[in-house]
PDB file of N, CA and C in Angstrom:
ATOM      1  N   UNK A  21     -20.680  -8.793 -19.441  1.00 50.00           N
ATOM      2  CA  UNK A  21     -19.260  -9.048 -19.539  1.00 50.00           C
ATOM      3  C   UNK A  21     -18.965 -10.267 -20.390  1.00 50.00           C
ATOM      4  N   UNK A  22     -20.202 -11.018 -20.114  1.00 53.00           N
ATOM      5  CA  UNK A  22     -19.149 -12.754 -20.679  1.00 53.00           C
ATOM      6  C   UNK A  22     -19.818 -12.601 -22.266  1.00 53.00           C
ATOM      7  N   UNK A  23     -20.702 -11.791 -22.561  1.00 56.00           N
ATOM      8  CA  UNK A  23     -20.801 -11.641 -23.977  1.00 56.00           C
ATOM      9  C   UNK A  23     -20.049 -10.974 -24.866  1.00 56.00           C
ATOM     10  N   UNK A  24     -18.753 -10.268 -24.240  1.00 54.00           N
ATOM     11  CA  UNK A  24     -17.799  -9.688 -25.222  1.00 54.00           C
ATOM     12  C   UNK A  24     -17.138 -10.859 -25.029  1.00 54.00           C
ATOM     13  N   UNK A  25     -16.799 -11.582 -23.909  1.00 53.00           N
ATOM     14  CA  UNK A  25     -15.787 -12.147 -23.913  1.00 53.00           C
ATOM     15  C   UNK A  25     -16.353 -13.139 -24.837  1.00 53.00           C
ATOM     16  N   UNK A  26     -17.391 -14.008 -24.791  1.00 56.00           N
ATOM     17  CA  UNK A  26     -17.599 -14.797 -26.335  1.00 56.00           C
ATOM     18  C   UNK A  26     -17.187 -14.363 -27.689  1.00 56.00           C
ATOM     19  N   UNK A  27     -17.386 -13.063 -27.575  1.00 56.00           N
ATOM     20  CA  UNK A  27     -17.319 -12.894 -29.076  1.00 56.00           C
ATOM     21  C   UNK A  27     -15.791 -12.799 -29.332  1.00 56.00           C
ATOM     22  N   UNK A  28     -15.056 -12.942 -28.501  1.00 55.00           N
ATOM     23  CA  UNK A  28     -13.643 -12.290 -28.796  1.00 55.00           C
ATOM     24  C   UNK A  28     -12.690 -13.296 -29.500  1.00 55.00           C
ATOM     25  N   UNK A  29     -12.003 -12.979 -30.048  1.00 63.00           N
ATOM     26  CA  UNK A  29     -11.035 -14.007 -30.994  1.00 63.00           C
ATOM     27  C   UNK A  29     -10.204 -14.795 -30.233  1.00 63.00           C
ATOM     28  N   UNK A  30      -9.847 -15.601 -30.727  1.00 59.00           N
ATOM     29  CA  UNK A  30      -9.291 -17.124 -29.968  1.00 59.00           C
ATOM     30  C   UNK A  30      -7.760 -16.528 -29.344  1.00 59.00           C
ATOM     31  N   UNK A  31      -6.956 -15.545 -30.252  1.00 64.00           N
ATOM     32  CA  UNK A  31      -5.766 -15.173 -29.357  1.00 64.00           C
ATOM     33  C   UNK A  31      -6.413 -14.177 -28.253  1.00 64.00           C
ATOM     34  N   UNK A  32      -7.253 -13.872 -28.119  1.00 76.00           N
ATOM     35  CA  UNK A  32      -7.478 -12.802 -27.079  1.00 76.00           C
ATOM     36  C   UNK A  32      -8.351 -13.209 -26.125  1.00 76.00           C
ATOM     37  N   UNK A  33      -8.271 -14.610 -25.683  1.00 80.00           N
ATOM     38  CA  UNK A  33      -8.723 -15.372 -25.244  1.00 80.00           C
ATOM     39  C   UNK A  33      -8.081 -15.422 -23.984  1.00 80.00           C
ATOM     40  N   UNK A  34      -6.574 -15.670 -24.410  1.00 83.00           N
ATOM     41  CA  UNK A  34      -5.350 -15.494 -22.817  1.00 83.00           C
ATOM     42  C   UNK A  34      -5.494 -14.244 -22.300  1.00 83.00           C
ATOM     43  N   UNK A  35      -5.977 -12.960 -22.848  1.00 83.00           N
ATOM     44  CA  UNK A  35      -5.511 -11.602 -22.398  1.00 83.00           C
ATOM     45  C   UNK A  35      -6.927 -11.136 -21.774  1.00 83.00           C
ATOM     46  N   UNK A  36      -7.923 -12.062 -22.186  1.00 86.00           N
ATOM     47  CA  UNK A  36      -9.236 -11.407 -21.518  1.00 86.00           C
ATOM     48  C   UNK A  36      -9.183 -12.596 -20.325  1.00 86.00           C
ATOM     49  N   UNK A  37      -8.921 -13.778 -20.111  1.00 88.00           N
ATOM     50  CA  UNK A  37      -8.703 -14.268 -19.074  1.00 88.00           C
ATOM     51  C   UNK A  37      -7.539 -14.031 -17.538  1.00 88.00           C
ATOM     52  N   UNK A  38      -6.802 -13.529 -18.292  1.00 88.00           N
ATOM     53  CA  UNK A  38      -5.731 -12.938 -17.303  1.00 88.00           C
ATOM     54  C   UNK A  38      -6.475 -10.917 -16.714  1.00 88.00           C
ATOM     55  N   UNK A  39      -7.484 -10.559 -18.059  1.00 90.00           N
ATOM     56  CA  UNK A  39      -7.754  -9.407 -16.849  1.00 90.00           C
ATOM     57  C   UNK A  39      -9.006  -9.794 -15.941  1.00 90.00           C
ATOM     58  N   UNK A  40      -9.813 -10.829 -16.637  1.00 90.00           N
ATOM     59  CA  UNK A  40     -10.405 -11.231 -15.411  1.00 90.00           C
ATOM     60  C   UNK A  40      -9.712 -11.307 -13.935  1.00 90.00           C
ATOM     61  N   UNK A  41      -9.150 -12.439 -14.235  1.00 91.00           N
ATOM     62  CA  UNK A  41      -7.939 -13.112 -12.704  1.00 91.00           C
ATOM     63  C   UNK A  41      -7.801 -11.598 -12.470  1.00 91.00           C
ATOM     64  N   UNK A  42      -7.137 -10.521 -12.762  1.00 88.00           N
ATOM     65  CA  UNK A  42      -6.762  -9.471 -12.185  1.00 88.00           C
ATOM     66  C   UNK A  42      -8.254  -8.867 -11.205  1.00 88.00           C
ATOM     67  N   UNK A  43      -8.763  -9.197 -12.447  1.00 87.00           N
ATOM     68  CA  UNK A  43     -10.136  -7.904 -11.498  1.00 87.00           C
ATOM     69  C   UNK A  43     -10.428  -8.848 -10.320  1.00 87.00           C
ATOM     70  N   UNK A  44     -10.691 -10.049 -10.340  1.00 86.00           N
ATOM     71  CA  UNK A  44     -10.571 -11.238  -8.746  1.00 86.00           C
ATOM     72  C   UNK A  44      -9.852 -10.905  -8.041  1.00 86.00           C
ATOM     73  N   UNK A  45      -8.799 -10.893  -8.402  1.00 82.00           N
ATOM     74  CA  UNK A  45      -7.516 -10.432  -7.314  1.00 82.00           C
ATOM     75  C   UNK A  45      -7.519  -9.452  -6.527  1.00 82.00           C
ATOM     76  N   UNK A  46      -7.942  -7.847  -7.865  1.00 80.00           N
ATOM     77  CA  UNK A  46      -8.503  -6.671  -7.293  1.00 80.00           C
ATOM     78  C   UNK A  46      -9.257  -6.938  -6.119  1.00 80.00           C
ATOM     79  N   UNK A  47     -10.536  -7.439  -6.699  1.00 80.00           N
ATOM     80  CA  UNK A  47     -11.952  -7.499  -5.563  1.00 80.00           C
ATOM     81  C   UNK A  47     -11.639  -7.941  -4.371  1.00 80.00           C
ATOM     82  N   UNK A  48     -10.984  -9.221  -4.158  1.00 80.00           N
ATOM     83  CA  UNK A  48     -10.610  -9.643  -3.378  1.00 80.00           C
ATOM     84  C   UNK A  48      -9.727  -8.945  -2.184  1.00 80.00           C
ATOM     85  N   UNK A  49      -8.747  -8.416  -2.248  1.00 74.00           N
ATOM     86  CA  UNK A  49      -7.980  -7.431  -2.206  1.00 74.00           C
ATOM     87  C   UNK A  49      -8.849  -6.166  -1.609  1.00 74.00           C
ATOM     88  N   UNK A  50      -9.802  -5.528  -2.073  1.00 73.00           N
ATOM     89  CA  UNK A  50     -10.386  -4.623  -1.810  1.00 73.00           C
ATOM     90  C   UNK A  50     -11.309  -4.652  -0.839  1.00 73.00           C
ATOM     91  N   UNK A  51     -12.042  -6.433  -0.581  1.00 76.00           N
ATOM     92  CA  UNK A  51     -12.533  -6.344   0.474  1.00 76.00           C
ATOM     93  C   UNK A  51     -12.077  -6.933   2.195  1.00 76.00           C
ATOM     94  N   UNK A  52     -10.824  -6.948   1.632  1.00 72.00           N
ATOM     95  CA  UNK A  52      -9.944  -6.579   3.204  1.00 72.00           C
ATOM     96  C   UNK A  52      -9.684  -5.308   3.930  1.00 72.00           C
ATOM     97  N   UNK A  53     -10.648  -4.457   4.088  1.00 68.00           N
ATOM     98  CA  UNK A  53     -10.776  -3.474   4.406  1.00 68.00           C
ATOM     99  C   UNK A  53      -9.803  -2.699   5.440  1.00 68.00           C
ATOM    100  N   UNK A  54      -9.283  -3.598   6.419  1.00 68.00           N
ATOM    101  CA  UNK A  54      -8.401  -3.140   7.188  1.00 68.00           C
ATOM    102  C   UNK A  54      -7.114  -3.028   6.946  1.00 68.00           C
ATOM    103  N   UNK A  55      -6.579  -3.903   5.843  1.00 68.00           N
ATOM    104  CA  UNK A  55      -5.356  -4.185   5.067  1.00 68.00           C
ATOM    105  C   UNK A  55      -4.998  -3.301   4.242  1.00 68.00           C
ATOM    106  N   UNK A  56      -6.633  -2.687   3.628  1.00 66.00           N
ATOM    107  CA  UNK A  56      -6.770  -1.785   2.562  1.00 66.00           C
ATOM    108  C   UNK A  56      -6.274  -0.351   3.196  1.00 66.00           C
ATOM    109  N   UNK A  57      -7.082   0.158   4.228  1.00 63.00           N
ATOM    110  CA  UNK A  57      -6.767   1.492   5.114  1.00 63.00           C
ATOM    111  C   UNK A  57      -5.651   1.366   5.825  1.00 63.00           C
ATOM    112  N   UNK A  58      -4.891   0.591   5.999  1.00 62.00           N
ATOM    113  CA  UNK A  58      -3.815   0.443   6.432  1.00 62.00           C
ATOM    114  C   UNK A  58      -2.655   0.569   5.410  1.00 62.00           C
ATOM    115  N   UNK A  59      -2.877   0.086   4.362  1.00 61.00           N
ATOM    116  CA  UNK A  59      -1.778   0.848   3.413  1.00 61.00           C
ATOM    117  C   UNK A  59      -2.288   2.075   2.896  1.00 61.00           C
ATOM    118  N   UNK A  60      -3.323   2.688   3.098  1.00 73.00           N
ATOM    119  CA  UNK A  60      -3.663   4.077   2.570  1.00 73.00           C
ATOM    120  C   UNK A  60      -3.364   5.328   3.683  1.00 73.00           C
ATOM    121  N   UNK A  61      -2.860   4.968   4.694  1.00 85.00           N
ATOM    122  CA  UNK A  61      -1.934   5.640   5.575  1.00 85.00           C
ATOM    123  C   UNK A  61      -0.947   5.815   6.170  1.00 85.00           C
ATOM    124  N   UNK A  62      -0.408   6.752   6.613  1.00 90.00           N
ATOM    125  CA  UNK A  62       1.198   6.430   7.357  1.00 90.00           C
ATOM    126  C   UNK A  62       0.734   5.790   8.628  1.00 90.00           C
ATOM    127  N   UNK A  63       1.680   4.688   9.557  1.00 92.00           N
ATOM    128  CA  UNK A  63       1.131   4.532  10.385  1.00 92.00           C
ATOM    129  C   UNK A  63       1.819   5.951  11.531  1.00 92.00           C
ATOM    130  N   UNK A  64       3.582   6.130  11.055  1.00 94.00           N
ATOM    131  CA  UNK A  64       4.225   6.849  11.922  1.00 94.00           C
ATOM    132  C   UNK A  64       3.615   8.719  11.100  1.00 94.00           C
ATOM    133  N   UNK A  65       2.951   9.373  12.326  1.00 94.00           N
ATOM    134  CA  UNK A  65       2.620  10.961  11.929  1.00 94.00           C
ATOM    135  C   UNK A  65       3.537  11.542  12.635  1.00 94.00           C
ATOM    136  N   UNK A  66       3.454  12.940  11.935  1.00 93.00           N
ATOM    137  CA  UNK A  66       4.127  14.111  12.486  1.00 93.00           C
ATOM    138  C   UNK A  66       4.998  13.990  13.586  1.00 93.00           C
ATOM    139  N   UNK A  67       3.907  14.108  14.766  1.00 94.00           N
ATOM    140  CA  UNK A  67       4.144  14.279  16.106  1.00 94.00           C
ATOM    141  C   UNK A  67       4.879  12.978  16.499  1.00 94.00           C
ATOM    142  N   UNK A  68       4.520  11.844  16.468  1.00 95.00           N
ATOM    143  CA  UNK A  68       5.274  10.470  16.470  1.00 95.00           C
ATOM    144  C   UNK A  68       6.791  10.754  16.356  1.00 95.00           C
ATOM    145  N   UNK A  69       7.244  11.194  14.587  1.00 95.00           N
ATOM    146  CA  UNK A  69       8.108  11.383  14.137  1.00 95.00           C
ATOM    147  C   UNK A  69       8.879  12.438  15.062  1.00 95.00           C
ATOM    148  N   UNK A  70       8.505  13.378  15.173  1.00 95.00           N
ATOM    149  CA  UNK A  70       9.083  14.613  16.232  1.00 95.00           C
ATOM    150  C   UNK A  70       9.750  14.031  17.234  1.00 95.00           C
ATOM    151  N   UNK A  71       8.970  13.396  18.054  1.00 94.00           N
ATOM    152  CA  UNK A  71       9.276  12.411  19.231  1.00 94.00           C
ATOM    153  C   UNK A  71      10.062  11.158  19.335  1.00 94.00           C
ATOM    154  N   UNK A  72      10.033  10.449  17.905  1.00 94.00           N
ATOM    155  CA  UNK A  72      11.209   9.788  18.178  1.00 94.00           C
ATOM    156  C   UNK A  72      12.389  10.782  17.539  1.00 94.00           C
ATOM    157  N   UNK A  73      12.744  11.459  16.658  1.00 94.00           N
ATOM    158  CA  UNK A  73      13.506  12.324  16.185  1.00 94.00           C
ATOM    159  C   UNK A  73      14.257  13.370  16.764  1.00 94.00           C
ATOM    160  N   UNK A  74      13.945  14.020  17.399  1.00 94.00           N
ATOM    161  CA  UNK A  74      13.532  15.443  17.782  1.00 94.00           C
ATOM    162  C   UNK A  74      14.142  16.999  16.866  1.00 94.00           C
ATOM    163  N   UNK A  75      13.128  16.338  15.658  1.00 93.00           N
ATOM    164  CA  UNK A  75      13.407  17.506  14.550  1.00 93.00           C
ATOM    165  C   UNK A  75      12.346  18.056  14.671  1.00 93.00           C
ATOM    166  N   UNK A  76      12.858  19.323  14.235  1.00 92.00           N
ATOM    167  CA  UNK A  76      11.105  20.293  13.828  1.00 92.00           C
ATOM    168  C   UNK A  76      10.929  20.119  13.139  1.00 92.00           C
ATOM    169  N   UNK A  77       9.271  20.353  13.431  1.00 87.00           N
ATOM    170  CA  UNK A  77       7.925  19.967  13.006  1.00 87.00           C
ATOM    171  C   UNK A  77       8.533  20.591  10.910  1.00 87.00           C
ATOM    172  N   UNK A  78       9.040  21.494  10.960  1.00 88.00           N
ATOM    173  CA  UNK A  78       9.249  21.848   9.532  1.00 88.00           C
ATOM    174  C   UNK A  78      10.265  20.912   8.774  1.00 88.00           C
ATOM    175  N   UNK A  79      10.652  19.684   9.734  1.00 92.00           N
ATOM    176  CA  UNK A  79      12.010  18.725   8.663  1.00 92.00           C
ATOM    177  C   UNK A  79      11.471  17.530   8.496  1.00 92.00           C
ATOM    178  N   UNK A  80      10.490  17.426   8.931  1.00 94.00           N
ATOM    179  CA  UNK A  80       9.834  16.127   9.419  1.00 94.00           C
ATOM    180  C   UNK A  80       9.246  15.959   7.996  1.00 94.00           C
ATOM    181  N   UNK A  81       8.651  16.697   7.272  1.00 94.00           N
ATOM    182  CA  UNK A  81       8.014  16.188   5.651  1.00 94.00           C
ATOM    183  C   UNK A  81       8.760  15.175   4.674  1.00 94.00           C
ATOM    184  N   UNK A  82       9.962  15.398   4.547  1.00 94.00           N
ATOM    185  CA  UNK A  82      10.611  13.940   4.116  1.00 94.00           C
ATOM    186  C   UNK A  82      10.591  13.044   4.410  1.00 94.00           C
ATOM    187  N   UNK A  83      10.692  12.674   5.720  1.00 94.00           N
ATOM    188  CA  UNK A  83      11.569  11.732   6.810  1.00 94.00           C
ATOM    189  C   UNK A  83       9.760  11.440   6.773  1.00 94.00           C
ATOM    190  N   UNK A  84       9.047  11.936   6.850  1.00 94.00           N
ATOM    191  CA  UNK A  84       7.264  11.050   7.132  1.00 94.00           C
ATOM    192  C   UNK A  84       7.071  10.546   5.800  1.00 94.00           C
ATOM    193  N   UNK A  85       7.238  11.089   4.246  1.00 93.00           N
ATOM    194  CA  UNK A  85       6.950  10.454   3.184  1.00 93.00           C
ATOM    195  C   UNK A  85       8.119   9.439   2.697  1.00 93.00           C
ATOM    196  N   UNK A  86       9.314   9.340   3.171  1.00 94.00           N
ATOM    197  CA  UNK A  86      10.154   8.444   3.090  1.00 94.00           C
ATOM    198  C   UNK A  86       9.722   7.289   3.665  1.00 94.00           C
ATOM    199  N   UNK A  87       9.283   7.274   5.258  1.00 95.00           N
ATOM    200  CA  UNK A  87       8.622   6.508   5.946  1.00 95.00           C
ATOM    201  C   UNK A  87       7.152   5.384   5.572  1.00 95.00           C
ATOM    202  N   UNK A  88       6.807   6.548   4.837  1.00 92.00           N
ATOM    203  CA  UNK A  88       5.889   6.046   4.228  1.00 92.00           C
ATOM    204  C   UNK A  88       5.607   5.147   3.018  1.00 92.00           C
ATOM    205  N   UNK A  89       6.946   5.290   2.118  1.00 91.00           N
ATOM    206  CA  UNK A  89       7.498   4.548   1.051  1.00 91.00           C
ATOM    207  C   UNK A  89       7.612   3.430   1.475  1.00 91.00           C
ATOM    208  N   UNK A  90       8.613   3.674   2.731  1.00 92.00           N
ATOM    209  CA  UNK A  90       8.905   2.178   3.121  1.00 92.00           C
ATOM    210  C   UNK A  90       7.697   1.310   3.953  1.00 92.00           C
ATOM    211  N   UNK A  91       7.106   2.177   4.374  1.00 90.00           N
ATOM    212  CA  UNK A  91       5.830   1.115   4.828  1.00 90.00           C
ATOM    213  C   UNK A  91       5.598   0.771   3.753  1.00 90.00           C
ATOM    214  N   UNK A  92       4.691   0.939   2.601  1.00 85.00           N
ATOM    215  CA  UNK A  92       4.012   0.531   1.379  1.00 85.00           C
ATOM    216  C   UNK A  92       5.227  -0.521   0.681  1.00 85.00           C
ATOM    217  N   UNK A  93       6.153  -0.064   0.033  1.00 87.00           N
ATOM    218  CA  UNK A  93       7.134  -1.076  -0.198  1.00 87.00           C
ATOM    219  C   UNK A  93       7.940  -2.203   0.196  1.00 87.00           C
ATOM    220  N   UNK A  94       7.711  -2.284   1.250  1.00 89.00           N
ATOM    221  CA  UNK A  94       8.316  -3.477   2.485  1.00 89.00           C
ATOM    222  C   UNK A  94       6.892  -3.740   2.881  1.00 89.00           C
ATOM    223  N   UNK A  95       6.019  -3.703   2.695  1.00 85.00           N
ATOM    224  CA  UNK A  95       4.800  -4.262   3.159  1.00 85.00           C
ATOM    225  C   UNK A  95       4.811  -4.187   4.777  1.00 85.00           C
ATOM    226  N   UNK A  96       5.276  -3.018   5.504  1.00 89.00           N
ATOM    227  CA  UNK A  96       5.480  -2.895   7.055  1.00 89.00           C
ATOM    228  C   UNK A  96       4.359  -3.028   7.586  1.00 89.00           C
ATOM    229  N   UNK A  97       4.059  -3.351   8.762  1.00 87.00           N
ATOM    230  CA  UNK A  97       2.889  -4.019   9.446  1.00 87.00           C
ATOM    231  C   UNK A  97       2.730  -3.248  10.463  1.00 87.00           C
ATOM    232  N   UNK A  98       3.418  -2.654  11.273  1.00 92.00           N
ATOM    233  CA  UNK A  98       3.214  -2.042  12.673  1.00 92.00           C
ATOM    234  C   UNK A  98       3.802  -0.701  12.379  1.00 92.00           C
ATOM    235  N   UNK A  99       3.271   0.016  13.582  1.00 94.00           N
ATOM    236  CA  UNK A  99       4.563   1.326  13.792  1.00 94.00           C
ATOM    237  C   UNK A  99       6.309   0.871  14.667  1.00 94.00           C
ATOM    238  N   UNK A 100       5.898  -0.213  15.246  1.00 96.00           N
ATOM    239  CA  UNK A 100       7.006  -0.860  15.696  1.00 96.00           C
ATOM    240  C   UNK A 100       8.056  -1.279  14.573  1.00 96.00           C
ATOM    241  N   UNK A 101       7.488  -1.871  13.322  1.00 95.00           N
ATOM    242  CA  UNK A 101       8.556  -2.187  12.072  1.00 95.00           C
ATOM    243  C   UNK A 101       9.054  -0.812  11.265  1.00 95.00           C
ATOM    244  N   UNK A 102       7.909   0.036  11.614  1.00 95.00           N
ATOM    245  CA  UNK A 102       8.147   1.505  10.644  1.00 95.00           C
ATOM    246  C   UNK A 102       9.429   1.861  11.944  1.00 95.00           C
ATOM    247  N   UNK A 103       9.763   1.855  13.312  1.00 95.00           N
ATOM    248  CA  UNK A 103      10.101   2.399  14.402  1.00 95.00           C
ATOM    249  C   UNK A 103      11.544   1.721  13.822  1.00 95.00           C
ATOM    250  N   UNK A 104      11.686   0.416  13.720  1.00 95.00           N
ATOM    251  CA  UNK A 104      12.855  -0.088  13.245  1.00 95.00           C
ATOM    252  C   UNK A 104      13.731   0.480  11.725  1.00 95.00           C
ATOM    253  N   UNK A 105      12.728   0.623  11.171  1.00 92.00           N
ATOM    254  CA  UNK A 105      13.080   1.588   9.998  1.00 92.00           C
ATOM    255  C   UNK A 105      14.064   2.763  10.360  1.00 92.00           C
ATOM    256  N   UNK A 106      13.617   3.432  11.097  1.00 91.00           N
ATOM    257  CA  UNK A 106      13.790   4.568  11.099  1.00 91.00           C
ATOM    258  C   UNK A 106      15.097   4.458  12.393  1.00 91.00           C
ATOM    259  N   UNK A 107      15.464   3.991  13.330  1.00 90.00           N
ATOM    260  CA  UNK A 107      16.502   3.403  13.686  1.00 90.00           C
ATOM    261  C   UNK A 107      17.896   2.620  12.386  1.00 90.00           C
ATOM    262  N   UNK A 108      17.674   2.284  11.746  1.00 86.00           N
ATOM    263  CA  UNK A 108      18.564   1.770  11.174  1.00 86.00           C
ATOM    264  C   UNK A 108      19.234   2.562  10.050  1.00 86.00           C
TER     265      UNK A 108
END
């Protein structure tokens, strides 16, 4: 790695240092494993949804990937904050 980055020209100096910092950030990031699987799922499923709702199981596909937006985008932490979501 650090032998391209020697050879590289003096303006591309800022742009190979900033994707470093990124790939750190990445790594870093990646080995929070629980933080990681936790945004790679809904916390509120199906049946959850049904139950606080009481829609069928066939209306529930929006209302779980909507849910799910907003976990990932609000950085939601619990099913209790997703629970507030979905109340309001």
């Amino acid at each position: 790695e650090t032998a391209w980055a020697d050879a590289a020209e003096p303006e591309d100096q800022d742009a190979l240092k900033m994707i470093q910092e990124a790939k750190t950030a990445i790594e870093l990031l990646l080995q929070d494993r629980e933080g990681y699987a936790r945004m790679q799922k809904p916390f509120a499923d199906g049946k959850w949804i049904q139950e606080q709702t009481g829609l069928d199981i066939e209306e529930i596909g929006p209302l779980k990937e909507w849910l799910f937006y907003l976990q990932v985008d609000e950085n939601l932490q619990s099913l209790e904050e997703v629970k507030a979501k979905l109340k309001s």
